[in-house]
mmCIF file of C-alpha atoms in Angstrom:
data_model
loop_
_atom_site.group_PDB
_atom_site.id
_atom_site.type_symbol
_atom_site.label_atom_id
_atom_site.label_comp_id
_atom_site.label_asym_id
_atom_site.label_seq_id
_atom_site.Cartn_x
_atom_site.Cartn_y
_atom_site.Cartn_z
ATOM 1 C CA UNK A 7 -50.543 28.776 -2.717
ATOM 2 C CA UNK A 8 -48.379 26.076 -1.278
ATOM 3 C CA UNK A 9 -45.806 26.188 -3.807
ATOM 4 C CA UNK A 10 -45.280 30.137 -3.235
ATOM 5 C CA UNK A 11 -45.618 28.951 0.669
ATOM 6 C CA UNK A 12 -42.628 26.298 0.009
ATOM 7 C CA UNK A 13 -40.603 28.803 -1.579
ATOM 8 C CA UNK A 14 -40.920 31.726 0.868
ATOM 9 C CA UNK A 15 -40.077 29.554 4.264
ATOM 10 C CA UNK A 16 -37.274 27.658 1.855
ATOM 11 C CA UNK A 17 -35.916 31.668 0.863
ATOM 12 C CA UNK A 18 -36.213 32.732 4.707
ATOM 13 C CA UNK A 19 -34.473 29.442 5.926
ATOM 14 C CA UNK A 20 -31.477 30.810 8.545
ATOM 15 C CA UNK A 21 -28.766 28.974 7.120
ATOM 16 C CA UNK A 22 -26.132 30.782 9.536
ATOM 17 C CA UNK A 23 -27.758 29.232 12.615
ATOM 18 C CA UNK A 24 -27.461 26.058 11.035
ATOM 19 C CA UNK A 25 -24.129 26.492 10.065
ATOM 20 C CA UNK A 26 -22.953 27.736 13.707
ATOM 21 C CA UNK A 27 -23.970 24.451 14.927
ATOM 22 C CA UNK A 28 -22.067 21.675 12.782
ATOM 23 C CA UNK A 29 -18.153 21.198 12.084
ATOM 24 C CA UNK A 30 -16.037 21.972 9.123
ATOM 25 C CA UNK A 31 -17.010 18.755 7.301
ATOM 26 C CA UNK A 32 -20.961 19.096 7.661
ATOM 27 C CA UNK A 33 -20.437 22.491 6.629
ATOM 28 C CA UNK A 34 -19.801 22.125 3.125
ATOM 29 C CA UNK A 35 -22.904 19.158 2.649
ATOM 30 C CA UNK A 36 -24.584 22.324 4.329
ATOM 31 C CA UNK A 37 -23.796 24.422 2.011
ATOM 32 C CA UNK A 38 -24.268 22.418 -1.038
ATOM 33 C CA UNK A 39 -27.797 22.032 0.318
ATOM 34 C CA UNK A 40 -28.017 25.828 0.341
ATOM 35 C CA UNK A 41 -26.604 26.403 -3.127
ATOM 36 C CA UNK A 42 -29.158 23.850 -4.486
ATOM 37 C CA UNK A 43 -32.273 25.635 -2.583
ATOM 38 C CA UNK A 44 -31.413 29.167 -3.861
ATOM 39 C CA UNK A 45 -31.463 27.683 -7.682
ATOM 40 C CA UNK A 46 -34.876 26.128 -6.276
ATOM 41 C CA UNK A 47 -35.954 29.850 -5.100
ATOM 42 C CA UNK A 48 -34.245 31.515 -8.023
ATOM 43 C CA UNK A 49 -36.068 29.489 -10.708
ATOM 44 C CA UNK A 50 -39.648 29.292 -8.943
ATOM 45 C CA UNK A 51 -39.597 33.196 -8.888
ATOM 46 C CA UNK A 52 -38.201 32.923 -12.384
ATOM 47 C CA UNK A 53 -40.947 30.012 -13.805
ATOM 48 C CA UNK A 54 -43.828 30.953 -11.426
ATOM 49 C CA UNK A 55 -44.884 34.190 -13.058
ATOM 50 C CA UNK A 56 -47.180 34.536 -15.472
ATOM 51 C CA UNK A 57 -45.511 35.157 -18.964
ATOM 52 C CA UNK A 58 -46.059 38.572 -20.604
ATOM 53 C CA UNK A 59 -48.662 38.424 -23.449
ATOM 54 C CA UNK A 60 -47.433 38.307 -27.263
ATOM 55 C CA UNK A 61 -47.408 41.377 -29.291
ATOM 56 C CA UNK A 62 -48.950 39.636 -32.499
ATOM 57 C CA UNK A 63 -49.871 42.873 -34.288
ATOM 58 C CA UNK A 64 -46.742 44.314 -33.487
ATOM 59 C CA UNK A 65 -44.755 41.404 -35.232
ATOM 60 C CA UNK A 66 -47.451 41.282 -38.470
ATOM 61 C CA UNK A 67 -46.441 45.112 -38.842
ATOM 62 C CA UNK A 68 -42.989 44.068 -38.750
ATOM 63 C CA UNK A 69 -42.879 41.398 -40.659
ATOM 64 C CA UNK A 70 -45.321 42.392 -43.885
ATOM 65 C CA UNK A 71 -44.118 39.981 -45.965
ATOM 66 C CA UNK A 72 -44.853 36.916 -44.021
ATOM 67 C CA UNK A 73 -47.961 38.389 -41.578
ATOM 68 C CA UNK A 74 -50.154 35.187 -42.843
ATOM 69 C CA UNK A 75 -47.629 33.181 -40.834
ATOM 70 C CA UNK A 76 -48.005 35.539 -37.897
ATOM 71 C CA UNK A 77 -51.749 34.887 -37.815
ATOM 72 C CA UNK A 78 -51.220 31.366 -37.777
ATOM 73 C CA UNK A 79 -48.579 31.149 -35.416
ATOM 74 C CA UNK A 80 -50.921 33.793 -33.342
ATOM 75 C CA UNK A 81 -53.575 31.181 -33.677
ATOM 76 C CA UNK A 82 -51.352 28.206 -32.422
ATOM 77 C CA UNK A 83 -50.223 30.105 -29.560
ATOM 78 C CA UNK A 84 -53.742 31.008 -28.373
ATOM 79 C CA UNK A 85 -55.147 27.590 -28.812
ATOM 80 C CA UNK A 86 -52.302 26.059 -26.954
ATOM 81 C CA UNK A 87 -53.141 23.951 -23.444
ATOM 82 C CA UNK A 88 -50.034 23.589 -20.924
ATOM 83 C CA UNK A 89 -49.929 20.925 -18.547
ATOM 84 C CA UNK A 90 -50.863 21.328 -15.596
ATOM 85 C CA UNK A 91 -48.677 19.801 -12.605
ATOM 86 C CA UNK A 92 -51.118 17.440 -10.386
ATOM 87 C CA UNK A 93 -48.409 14.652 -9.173
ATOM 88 C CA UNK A 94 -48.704 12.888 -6.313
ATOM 89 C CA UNK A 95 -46.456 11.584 -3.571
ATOM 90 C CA UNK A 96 -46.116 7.931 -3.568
ATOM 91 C CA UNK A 97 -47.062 5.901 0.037
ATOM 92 C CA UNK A 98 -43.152 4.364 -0.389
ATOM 93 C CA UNK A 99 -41.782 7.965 -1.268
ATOM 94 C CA UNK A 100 -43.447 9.386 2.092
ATOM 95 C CA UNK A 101 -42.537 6.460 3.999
ATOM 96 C CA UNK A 102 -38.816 6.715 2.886
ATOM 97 C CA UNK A 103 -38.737 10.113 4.103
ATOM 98 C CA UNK A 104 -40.065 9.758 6.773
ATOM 99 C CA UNK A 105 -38.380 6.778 8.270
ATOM 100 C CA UNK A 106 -35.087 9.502 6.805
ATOM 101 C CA UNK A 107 -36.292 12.104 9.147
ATOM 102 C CA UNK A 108 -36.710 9.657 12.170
ATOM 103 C CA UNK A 109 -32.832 8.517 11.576
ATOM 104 C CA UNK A 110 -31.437 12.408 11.166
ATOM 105 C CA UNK A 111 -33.629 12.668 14.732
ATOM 106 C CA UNK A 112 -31.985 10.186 16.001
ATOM 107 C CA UNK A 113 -28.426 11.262 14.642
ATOM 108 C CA UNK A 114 -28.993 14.394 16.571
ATOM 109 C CA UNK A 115 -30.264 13.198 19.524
ATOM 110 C CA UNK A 116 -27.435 11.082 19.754
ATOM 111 C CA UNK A 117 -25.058 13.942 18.540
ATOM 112 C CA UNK A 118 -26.630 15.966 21.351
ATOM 113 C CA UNK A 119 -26.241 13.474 24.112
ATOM 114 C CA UNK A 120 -22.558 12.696 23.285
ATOM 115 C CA UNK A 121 -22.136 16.466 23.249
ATOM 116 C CA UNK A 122 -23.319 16.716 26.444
ATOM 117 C CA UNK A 123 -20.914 13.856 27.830
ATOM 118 C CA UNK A 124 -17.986 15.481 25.770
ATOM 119 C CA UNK A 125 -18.832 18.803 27.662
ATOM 120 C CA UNK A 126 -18.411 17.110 31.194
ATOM 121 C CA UNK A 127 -15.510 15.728 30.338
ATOM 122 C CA UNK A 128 -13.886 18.628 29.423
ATOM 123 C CA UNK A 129 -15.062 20.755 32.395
ATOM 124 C CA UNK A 130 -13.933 18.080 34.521
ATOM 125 C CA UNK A 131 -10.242 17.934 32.711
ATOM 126 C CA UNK A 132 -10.381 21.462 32.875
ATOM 127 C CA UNK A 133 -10.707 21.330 36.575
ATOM 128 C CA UNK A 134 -8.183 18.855 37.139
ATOM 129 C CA UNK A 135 -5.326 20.419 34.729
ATOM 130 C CA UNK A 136 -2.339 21.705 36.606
ATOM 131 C CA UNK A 137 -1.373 25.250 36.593
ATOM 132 C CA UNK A 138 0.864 27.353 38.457
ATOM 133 C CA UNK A 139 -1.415 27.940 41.086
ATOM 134 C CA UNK A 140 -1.877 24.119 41.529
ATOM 135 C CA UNK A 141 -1.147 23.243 45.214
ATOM 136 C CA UNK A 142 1.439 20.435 46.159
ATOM 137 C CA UNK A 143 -1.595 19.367 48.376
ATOM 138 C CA UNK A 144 -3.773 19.324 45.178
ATOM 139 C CA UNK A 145 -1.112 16.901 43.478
ATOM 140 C CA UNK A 146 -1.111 14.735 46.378
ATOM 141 C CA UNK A 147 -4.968 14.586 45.941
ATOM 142 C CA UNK A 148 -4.689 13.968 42.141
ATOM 143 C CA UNK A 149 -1.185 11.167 42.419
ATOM 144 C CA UNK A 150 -1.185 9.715 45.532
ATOM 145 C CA UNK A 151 1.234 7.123 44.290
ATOM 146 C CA UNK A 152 3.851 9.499 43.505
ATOM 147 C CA UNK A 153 3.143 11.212 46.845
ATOM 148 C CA UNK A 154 3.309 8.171 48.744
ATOM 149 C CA UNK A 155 6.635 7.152 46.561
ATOM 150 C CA UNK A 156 7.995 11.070 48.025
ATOM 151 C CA UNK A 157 7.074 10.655 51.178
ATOM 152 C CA UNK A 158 9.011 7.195 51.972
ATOM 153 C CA UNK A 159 12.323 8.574 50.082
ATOM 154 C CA UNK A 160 12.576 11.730 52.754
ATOM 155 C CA UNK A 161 11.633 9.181 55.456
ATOM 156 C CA UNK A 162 14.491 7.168 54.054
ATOM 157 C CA UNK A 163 16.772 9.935 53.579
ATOM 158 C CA UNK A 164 17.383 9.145 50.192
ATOM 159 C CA UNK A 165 17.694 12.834 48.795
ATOM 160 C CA UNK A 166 19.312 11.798 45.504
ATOM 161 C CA UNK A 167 16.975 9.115 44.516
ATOM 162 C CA UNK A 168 16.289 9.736 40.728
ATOM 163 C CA UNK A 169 12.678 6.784 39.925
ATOM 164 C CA UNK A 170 12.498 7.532 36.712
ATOM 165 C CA UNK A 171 15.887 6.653 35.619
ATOM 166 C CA UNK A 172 16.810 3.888 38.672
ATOM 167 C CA UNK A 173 20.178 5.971 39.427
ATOM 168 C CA UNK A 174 20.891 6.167 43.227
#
């Protein structure tokens, strides 16, 4: 029951919201990730159903010359005993992962947080870049330097002053 659980919520995974979320470069460890869980899906539905039962009188009628060998091999297969998996989880193996989980949620919340501070900075450049609808009031605001700097050369009448080449 768990194993066909594991393999249904593995199959219905939403890789495109995951994908819609990272860059480029965590997009193709992403996807590796994905081609390795559909092989896991793909060969659980393939290995998890029951084989179909041997047609042993259909092979002896086949094979009349050797259907002594068919009853024996019939006999073999019938007395066979497969393994049964019953591992177990090791205390290390559960801690590593976990203490792997804890880091990835701390990667994110980290990722998330510098997001966030990446986002104000770009509304706030946003709001400060200069357009054509910029006013010269606006650049005063935003250089007051170079406004001061204007303001002194018309109060000095020096109309031909060029600052950022020293020519008078």
């Amino acid at each position: 029951y768990i194993y066909n659980m594991a393999a249904s919520r593995v199959a219905k995974f939403n890789w495109e919201k995951v994908l819609s979320k990272v860059g480029a470069a965590d997009a193709r460890n992403i996807n590796m990730l994905r081609a390795q869980a559909n092989e896991l899906t793909a060969n659980y539905s393939k290995y998890s159903a029951t084989p179909a039962k041997m047609d042993f009188a259909g092979y002896k009628n086949k094979l009349k010359f050797t259907s002594a060998a068919v009853d024996a091999l019939e006999k073999a297969y019938n007395s066979r005993k497969l393994p049964k998996y019953h591992a177990t989880l090791p205390d290390f193996e559960k801690k590593k992962r976990e203490s792997i989980i804890n880091v990835v949620k701390a990667t994110v919340t980290a990722a998330q947080t510098d997001l966030s501070g990446l986002k104000d900075q770009l509304e706030s450049f946003e709001g400060e870049r200069i357009t054509t609808k910029t006013s010269i009031n606006q650049l005063e605001q935003r250089f007051p330097a170079v406004a001061a700097e204007i303001e002194g050369e018309i109060k000095r009448h020096e109309w031909f002053v060029d600052s950022d080449h020293g020519c008078t």
